[in-house]
Coordinates of C-alpha atoms in Angstrom, one line a residue:
Chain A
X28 CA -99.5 31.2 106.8
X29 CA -97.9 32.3 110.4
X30 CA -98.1 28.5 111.1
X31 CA -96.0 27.4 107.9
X32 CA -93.5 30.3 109.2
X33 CA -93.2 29.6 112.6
X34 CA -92.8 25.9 111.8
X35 CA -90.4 26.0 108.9
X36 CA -88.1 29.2 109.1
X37 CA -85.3 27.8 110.6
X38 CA -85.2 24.5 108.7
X39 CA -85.8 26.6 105.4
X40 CA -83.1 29.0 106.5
X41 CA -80.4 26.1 106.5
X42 CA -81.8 24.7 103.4
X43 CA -81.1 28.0 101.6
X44 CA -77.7 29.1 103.5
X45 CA -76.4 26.1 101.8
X46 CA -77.7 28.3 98.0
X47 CA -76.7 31.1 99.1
X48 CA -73.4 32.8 99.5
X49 CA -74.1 35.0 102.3
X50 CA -76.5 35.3 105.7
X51 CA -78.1 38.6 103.9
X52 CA -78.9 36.7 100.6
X53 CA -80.2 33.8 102.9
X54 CA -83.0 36.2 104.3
X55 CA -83.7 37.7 100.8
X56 CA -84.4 34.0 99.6
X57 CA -86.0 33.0 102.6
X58 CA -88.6 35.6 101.9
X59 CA -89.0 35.0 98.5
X60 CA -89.8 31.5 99.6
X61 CA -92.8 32.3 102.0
X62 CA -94.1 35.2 99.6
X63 CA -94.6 32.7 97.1
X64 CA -95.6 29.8 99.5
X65 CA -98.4 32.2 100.1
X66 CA -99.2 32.8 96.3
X67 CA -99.3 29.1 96.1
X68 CA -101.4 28.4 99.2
X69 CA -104.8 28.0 96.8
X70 CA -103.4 25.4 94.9
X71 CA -101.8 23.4 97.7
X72 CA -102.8 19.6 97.6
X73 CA -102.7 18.0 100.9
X74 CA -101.9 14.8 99.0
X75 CA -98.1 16.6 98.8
X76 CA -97.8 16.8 102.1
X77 CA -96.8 20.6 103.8
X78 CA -93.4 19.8 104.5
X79 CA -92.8 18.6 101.1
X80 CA -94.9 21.1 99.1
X81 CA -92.8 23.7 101.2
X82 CA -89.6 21.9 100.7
X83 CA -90.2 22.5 97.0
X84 CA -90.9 26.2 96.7
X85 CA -87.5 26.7 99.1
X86 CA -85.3 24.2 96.9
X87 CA -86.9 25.8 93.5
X88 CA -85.6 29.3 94.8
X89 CA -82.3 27.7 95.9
X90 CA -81.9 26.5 93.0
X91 CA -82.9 29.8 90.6
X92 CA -80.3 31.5 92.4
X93 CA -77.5 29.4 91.6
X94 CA -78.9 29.3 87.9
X95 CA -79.4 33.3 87.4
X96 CA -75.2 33.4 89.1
X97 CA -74.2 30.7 86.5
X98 CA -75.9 32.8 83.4
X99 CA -74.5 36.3 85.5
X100 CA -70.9 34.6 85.6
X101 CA -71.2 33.1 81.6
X102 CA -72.8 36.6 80.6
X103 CA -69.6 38.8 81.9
X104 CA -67.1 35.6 81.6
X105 CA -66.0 35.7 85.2
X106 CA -65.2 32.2 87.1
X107 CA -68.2 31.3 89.4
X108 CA -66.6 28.4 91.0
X109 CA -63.5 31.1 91.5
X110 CA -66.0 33.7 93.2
X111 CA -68.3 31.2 94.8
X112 CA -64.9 29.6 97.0
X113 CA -63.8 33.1 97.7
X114 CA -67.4 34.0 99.0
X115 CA -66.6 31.3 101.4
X116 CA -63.0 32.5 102.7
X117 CA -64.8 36.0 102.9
X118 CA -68.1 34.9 104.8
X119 CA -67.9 36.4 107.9
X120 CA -70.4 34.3 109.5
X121 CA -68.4 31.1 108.7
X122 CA -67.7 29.0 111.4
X123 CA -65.6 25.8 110.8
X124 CA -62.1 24.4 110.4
X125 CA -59.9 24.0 107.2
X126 CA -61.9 20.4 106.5
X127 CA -65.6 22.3 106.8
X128 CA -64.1 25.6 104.4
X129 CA -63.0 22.8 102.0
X130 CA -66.0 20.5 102.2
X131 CA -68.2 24.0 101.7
X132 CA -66.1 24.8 98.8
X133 CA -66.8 21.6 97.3
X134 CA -70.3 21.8 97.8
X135 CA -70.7 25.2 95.8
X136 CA -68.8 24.0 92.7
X137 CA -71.1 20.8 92.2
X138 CA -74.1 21.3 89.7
X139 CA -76.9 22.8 90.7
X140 CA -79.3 19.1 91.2
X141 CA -76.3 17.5 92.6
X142 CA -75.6 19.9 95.4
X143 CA -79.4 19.8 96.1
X144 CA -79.2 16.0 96.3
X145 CA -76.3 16.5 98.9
X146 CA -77.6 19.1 100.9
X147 CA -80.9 17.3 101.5
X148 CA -79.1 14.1 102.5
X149 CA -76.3 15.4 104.0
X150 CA -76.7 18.7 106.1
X151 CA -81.0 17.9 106.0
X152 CA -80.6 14.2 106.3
X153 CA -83.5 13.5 104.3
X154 CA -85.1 9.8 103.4
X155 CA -84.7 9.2 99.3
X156 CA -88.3 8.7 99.3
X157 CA -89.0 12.4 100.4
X158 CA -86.2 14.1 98.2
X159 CA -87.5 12.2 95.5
X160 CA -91.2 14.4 96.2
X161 CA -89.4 17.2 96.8
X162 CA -86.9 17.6 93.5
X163 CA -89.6 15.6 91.5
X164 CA -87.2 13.0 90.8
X165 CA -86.9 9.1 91.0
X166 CA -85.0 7.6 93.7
X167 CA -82.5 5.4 91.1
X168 CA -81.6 9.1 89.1
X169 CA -81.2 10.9 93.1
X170 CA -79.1 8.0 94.5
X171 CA -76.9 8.6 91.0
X172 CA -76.5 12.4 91.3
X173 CA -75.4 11.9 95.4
X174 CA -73.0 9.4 94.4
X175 CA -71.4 11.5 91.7
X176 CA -71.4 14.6 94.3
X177 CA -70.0 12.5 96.8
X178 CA -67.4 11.0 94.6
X179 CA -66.4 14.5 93.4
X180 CA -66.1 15.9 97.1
X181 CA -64.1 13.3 98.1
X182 CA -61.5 13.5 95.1
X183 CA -61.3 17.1 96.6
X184 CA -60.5 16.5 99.7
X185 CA -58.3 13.9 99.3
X186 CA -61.0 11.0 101.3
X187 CA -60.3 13.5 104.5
X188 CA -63.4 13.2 105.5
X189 CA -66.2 10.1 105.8
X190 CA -69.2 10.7 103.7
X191 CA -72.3 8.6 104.5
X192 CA -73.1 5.8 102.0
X193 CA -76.4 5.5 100.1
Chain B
X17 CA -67.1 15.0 111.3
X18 CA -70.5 16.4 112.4
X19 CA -72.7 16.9 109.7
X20 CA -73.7 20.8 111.0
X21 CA -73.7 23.7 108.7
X22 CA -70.8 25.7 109.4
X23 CA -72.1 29.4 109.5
X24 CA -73.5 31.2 112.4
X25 CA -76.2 34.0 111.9
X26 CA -76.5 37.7 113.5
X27 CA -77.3 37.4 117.6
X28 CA -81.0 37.2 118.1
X29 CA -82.1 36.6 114.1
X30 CA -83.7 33.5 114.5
X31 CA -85.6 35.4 117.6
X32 CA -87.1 37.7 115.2
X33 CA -87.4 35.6 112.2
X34 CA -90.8 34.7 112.0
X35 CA -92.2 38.4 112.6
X36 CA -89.4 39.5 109.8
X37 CA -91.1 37.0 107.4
X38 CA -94.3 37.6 108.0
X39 CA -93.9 41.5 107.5
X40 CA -92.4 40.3 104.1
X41 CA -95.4 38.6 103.3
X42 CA -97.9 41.4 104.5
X43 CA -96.0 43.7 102.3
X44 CA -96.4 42.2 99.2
X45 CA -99.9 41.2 99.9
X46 CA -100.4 45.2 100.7
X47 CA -98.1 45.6 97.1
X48 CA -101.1 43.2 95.6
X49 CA -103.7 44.9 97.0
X50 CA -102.9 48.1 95.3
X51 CA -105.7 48.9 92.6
X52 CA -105.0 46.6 89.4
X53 CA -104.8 49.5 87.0
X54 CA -102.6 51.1 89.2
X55 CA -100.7 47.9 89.2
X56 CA -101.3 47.5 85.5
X57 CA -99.2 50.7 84.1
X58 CA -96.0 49.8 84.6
X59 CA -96.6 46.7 82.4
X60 CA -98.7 49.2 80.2
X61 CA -95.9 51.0 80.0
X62 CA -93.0 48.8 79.4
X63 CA -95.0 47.0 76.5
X64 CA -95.5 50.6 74.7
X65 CA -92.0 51.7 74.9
X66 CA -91.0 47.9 73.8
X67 CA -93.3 48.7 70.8
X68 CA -92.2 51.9 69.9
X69 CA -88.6 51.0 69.8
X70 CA -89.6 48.3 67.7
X71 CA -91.2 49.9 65.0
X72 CA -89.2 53.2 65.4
X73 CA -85.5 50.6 64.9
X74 CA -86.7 49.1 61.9
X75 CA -88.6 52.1 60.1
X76 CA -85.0 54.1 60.9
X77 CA -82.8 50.9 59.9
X78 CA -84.7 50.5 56.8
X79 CA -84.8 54.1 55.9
X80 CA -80.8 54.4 56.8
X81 CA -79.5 51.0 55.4
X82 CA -82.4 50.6 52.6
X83 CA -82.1 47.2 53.8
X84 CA -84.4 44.4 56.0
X85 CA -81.6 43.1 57.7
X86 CA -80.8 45.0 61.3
X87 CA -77.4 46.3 61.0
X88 CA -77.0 48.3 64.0
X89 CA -79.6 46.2 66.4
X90 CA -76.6 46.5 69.2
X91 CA -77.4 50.0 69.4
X92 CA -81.2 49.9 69.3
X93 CA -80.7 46.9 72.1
X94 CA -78.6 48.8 74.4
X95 CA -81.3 51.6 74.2
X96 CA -83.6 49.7 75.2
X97 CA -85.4 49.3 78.9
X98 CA -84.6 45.7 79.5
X99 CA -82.6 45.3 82.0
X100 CA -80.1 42.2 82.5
X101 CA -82.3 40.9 84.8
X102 CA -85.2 40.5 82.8
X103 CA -83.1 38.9 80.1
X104 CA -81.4 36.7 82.7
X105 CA -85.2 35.5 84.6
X106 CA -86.0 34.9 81.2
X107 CA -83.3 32.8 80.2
X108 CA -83.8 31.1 83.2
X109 CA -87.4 30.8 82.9
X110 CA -87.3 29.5 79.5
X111 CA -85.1 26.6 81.0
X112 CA -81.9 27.6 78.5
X113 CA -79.5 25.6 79.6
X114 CA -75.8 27.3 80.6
X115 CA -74.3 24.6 78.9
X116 CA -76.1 25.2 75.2
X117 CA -75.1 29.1 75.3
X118 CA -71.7 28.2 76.2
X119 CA -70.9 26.1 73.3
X120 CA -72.5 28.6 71.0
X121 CA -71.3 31.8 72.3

């Protein structure tokens, strides 16, 4: 288990940061990730491969979170996208120009699988092929939902900024 | 643009991070390790109180209204124990989709 820690934490951590909407929730997902790495651990399958079997569990808990703030925002009627962009202009541990805060922004509001798609190819720079094991998709349905998310950032931002193709 | 997630993180955290995560790990295998009835009552517990409220609403609905149909289930519900996180893990968990509830709220 210390050997899946000490390789992954830091990858896993910037895979999360990009579900979460603070550094402190980061950690608390972060954990949640290796605790149930370790539950899993006598059912891994080498034929998944450790870095995508890990992957999974941290994109799975990503994802949760951004589901359980949707239902929390539907179940009181409060604007999520509103909160999530002012968690941004409040993060104190954000560091980038007016582009980056607008690009981050942007990246929050998409739907849950799309902003996994992005964040994978994007900030994690990931092959197709491997998203694909990781979100349990096809390649076709992932190159789609980046598209979409790319389409929607960039009628955000006005096409200030270059997004990689397909 | 580079393509670099713009947040920092506390001085020193990633120097620490892999000792942080493993304590997390050690304490919920220590939390597992506990003895399983020990473990056990709390589930005990919240099934019994689930199963008292559910036969104490209905025999005091019936008995008040004369009727089978539960007028005044908001009050038993907000009585109850479940919190809004279990209702929310298990909307979640049940793969309800936001969407669905939102066009039939």
């Amino acid at each position: 288990m210390s050997e899946i820690v000490s390789k992954y934490s830091q990858r896993l951590y910037w895979v999360l940061r990009s579900f979460a909407s603070s550094h402190e929730e980061t950690d608390d997902l972060l954990q949640d990730t290796f605790i149930k790495a370790w539950q899993g651990l006598p059912s891994f399958r080498e034929e998944s491969g450790l870095f995508t079997w890990v992957y999974r569990i941290a994109v799975n808990v990503g994802l949760n979170n951004v589901r359980k703030k949707k239902w929390e925002a539907l179940l009181t009627r409060e604007n999520l996208d509103l909160i999530t962009e002012r968690m941004v202009d409040d993060d104190p541990m954000f560091d980038g120009d007016a582009a980056r805060r607008e690009l981050t922004k942007a990246i929050v509001t998409l739907p849950p699988t799309q902003r996994a798609v992005f964040i994978l190819r994007y900030y994690q720079d990931l092959p197709y092929e491997q998203i694909s094991e990781i979100l349990s998709s096809s390649v076709g349905s992932l190159k789609v939902s980046y598209h979409k998310a790319c389409q929607k950032i960039k009628e955000r931002l006005q096409d200030e900024i270059d997004l990689p193709e397909l | 643009m580079e393509r670099k997630m713009p947040y920092n993180v506390p001085e020193g955290y990633f120097e620490t991070l892999d000792q942080k995560m493993m304590g997390a790990v050690a304490a919920h295998i220590n939390k597992k390790q506990r003895r399983p009835v020990v473990r056990l009552v709390p589930y005990f517990a919240f099934t019994a109180v689930i199963a008292v409220m559910v036969v104490a609403g209905t025999v005091f609905l019936r008995s008040v209204t004369g009727q089978t149909d539960f007028q005044g289930y908001d009050q038993t519900f907000a009585e109850s124990t479940l919190t809004d996180e279990d209702i929310l893990n298990y909307l979640i968990d049940s793969g309800c989709s936001t969407d669905y509830f939102a066009e039939n709220l």
